[in-house]
Short mmCIF file of C-alpha atoms and ligand atoms in Angstrom, two decimals:
data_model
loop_
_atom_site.label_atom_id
_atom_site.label_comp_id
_atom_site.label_asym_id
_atom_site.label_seq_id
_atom_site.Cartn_x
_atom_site.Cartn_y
_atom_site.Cartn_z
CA UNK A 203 -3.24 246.10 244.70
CA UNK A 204 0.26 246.04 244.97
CA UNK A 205 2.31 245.49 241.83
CA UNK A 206 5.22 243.18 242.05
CA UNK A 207 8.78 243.85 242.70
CA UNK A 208 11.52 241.70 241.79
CA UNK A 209 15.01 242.93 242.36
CA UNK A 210 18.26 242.20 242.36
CA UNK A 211 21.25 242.38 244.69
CA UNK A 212 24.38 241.59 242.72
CA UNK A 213 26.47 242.77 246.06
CA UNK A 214 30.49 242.66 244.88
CA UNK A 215 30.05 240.66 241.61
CA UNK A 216 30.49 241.79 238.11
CA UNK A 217 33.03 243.13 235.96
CA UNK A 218 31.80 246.13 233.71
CA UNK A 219 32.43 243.61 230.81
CA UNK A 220 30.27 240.92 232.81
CA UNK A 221 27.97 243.70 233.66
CA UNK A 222 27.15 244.75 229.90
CA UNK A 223 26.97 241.13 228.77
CA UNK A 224 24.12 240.63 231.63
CA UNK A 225 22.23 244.24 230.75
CA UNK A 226 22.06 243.60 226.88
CA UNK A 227 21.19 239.87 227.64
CA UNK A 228 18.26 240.70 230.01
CA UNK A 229 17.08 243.48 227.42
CA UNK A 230 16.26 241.37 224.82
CA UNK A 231 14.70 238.31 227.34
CA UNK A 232 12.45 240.83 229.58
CA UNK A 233 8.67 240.48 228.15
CA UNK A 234 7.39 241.48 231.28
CA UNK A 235 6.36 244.88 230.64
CA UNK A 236 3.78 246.88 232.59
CA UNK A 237 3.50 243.65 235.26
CA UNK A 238 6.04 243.84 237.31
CA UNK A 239 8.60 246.27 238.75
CA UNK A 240 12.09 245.08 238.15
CA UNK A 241 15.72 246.66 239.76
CA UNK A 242 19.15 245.86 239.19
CA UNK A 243 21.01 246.86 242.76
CA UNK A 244 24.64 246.72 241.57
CA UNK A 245 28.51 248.35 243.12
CA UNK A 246 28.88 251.92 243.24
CA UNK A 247 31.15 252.03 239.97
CA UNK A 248 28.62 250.05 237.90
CA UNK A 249 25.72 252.40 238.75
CA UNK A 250 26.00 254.80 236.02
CA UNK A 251 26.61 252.47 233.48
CA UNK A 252 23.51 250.53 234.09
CA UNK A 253 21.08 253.81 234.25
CA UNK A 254 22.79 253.80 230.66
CA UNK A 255 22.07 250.07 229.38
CA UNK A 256 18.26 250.04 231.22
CA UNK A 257 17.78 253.92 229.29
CA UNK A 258 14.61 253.74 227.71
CA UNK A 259 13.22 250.06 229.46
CA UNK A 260 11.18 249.72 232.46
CA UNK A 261 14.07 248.13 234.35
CA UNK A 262 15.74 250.50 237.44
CA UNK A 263 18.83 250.59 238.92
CA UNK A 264 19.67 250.96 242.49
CA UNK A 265 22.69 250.89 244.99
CA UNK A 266 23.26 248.39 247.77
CA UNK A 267 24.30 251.20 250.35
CA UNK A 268 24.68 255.10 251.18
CA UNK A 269 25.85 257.87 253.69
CA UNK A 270 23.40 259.83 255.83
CA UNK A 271 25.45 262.55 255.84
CA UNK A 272 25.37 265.05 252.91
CA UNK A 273 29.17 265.46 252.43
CA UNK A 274 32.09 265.61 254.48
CA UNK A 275 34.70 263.52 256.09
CA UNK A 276 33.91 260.19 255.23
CA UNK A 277 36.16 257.97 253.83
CA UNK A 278 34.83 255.60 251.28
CA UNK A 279 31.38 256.47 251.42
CA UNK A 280 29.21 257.89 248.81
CA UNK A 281 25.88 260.20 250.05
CA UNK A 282 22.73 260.42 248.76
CA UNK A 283 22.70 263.41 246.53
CA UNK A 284 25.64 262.04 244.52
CA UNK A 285 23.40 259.28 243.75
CA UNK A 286 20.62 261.06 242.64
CA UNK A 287 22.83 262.96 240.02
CA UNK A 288 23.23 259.38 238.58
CA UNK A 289 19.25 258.87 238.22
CA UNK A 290 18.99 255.51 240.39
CA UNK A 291 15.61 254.95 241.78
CA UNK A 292 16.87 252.52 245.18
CA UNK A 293 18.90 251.91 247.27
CA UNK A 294 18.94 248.72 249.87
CA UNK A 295 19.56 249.61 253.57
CA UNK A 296 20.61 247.36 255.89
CA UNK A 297 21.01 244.25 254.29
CA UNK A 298 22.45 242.15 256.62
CA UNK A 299 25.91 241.64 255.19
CA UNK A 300 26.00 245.32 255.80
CA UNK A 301 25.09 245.13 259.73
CA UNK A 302 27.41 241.90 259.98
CA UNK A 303 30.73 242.91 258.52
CA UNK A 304 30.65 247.20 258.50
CA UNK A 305 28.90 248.06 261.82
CA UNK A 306 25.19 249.38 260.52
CA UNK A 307 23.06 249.59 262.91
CA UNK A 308 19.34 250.07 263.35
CA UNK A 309 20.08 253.52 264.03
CA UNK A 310 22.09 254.12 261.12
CA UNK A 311 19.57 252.35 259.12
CA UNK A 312 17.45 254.67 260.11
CA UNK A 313 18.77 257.87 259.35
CA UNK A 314 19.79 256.32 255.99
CA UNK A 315 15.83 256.14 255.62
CA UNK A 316 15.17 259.36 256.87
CA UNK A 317 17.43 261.22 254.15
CA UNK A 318 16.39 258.93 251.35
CA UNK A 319 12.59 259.85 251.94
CA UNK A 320 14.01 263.62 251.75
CA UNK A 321 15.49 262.45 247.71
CA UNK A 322 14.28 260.86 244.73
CA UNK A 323 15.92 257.87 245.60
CA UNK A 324 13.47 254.91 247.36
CA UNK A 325 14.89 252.77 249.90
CA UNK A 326 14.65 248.70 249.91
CA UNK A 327 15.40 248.28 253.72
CA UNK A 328 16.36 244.61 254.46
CA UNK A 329 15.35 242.87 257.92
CA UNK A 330 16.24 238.95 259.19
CA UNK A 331 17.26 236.71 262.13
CA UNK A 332 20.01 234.72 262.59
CA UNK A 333 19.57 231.42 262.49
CA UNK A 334 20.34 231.15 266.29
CA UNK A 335 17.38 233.06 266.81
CA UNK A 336 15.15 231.11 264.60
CA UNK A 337 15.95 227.95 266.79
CA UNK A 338 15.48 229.90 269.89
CA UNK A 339 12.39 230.84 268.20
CA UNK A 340 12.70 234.29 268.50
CA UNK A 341 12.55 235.65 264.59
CA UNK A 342 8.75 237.60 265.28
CA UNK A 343 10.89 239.37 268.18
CA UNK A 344 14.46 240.30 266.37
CA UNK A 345 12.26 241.49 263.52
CA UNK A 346 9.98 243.15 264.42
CA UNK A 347 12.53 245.13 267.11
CA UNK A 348 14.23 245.60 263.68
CA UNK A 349 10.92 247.36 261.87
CA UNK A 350 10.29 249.29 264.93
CA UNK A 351 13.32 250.88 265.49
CA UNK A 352 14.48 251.09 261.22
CA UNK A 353 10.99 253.24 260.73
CA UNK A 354 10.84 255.61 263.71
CA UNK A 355 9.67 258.78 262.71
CA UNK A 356 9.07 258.09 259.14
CA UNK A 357 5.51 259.00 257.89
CA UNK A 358 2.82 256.84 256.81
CA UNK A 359 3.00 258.25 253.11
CA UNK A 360 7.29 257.36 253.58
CA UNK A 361 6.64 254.06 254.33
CA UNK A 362 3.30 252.99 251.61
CA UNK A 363 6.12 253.97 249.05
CA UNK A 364 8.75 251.89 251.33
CA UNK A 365 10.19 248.44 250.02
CA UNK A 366 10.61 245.83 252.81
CA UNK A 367 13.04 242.42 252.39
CA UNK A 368 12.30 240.12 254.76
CA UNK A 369 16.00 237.92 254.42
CA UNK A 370 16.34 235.28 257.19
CA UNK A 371 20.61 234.80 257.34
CA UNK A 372 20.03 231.32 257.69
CA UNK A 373 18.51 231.68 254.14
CA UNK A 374 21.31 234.17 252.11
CA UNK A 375 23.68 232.16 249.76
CA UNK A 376 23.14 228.65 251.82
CA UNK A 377 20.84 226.98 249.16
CA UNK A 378 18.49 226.78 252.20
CA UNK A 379 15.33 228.71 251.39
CA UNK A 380 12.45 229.58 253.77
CA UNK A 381 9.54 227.29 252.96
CA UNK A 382 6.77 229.68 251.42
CA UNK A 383 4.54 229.07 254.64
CA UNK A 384 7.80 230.17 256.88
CA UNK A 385 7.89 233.36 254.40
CA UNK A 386 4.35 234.05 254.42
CA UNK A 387 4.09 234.10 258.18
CA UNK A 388 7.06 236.96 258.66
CA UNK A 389 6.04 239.10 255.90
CA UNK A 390 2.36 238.92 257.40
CA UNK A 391 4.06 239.37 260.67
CA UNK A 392 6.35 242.86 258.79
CA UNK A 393 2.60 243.63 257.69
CA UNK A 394 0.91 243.73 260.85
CA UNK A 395 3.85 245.69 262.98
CA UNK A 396 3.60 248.19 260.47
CA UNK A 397 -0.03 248.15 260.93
CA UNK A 398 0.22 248.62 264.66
CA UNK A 399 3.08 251.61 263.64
CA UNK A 400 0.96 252.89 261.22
CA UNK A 401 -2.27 252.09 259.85
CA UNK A 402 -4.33 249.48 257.87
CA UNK A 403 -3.77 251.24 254.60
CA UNK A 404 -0.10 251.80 254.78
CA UNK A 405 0.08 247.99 256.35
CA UNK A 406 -2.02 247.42 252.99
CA UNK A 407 0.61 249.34 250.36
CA UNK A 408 3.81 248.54 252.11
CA UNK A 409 5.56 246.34 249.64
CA UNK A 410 7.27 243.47 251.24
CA UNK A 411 9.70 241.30 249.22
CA UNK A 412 11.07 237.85 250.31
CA UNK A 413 14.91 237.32 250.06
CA UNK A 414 17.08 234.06 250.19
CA UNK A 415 18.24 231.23 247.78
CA UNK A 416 15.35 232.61 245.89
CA UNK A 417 15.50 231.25 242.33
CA UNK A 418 13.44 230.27 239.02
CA UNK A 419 12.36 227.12 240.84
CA UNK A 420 10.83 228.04 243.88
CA UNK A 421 10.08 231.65 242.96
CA UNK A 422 6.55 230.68 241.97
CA UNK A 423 5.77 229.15 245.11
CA UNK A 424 6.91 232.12 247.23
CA UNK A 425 5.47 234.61 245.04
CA UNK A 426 1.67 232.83 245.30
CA UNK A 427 1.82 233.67 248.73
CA UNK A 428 -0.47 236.74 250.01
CA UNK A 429 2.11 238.87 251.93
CA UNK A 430 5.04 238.52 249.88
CA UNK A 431 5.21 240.80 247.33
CA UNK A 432 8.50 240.24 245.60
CA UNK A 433 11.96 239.16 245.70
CA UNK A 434 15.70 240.33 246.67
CA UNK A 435 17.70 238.22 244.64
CA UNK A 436 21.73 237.55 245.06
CA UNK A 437 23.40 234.86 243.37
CA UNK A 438 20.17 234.07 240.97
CA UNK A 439 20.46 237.52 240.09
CA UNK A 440 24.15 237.42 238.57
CA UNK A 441 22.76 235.01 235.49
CA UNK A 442 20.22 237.09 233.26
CA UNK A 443 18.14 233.84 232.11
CA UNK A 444 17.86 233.12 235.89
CA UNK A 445 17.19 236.62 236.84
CA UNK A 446 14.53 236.79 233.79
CA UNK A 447 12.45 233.63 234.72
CA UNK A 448 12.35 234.97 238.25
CA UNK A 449 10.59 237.91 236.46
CA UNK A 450 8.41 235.54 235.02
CA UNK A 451 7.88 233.57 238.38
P1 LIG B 666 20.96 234.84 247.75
O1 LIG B 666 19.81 234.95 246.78
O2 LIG B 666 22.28 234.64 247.08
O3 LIG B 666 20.67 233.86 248.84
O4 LIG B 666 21.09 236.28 248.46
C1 LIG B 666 19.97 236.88 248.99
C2 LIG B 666 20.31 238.27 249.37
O5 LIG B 666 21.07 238.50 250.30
C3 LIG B 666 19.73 239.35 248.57
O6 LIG B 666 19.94 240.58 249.16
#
């Protein structure tokens, strides 16, 4: 059985004094203990003072992005060992702001996966269409092109421990959430490519997580839903009452 996995993806929001506010707040609301998995993926400069605030709770902490490269010339970026020293347990690849505005690709997404699966540090690797797509109904084709290419040469045992976000673009920050039964038939759809890549049992553990305008009133809907394991949360993730009755879907 797969446990579930709500997390969320503050992306450039909060202020280390709107940060510490949220971290205390959630503390004292999160009853949830033992039945789910829960992340905070926050800005480089708030990562260390989260592992901090979450220090003794089951709550993680994760970035929103990372180098490939160990070290070197590469302005602005931060690599993967300098985020283990800070004891995060994820990071999210390609999230589609990321491929949009700064160039990732599915072949930088990948070698992003390759040397997290060589750390302690657990990708969440994020996969959608464009809503152009989805009326040309081609969403089963981008993504899965997406899954196929993001997890080449990865190993079954990689990807059982692997997080999956299935966000549809047409769905991030518009208010305008996939129905459940739109959900449920890409992240059975994620499933069964891996499947085919794989096998049954890593199709089986894979954890797949829906993202997009997901919030405390539709989050039970989406969560009932076989294939979807979870949630990447933005904006409903930046209020810890919201964040917490997501928890509580
Ligand atoms: P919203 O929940 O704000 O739509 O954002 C979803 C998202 O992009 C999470 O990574």
């Amino acid at each position: 059985m797969r446990t579930p996995f709500i997390a969320g993806n503050w992306k450039m929001n909060m202020t280390a004094a709107e940060a510490e506010a949220f971290c205390k707040e959630l503390k004292e609301l999160y009853k949830k203990q033992g039945e789910v998995k829960t992340a905070i993926c926050a800005p480089f400069v708030r990562l260390a003072e989260l592992v901090e605030y979450f220090k003794g709770t089951e709550i993680k902490v994760g970035a929103q992005n990372c180098h490939f490269e160990d070290s070197g010339a590469f302005t602005g970026e931060v690599s993967v060992p300098m985020l283990e020293e800070l004891g995060i347990d994820y990071c999210i690849i390609g999230h589609s702001e990321r491929r949009e505005y700064f160039a990732e690709t599915d072949e930088t997404v990948n070698k992003k996966l390759v040397r997290l699966f060589a750390s302690s540090i657990l990708p969440i690797l994020c996969v959608g269409e464009k809503l152009e797509e989805r009326d040309a109904g081609k969403e089963k084709e981008v993504v899965g092109a997406q899954i196929r290419k993001d997890l080449e040469g990865l190993t079954a045992e990689n990807v059982k421990a692997l997080t999956i976000a299935y966000e549809p673009i047409w769905a991030i920050g518009t208010g305008r959430t996939a129905s459940p039964e739109q959900a449920e038939e890409m992240c059975g759809y994620i499933r069964s490519v891996v499947g085919e890549m794989f096998d049954a049992e890593t199709a089986e553990a894979v954890t797949i997580q829906y993202g997009g305008s997901m919030k405390p009133a539709n989050a039970s809907d989406l969560m009932a839903m076989e294939d979807i394991d979870g949630g990447l949360i933005g904006g409903a993730s930046l209020k810890a009452q919201d964040f917490n009755q997501i928890i509580e879907f």
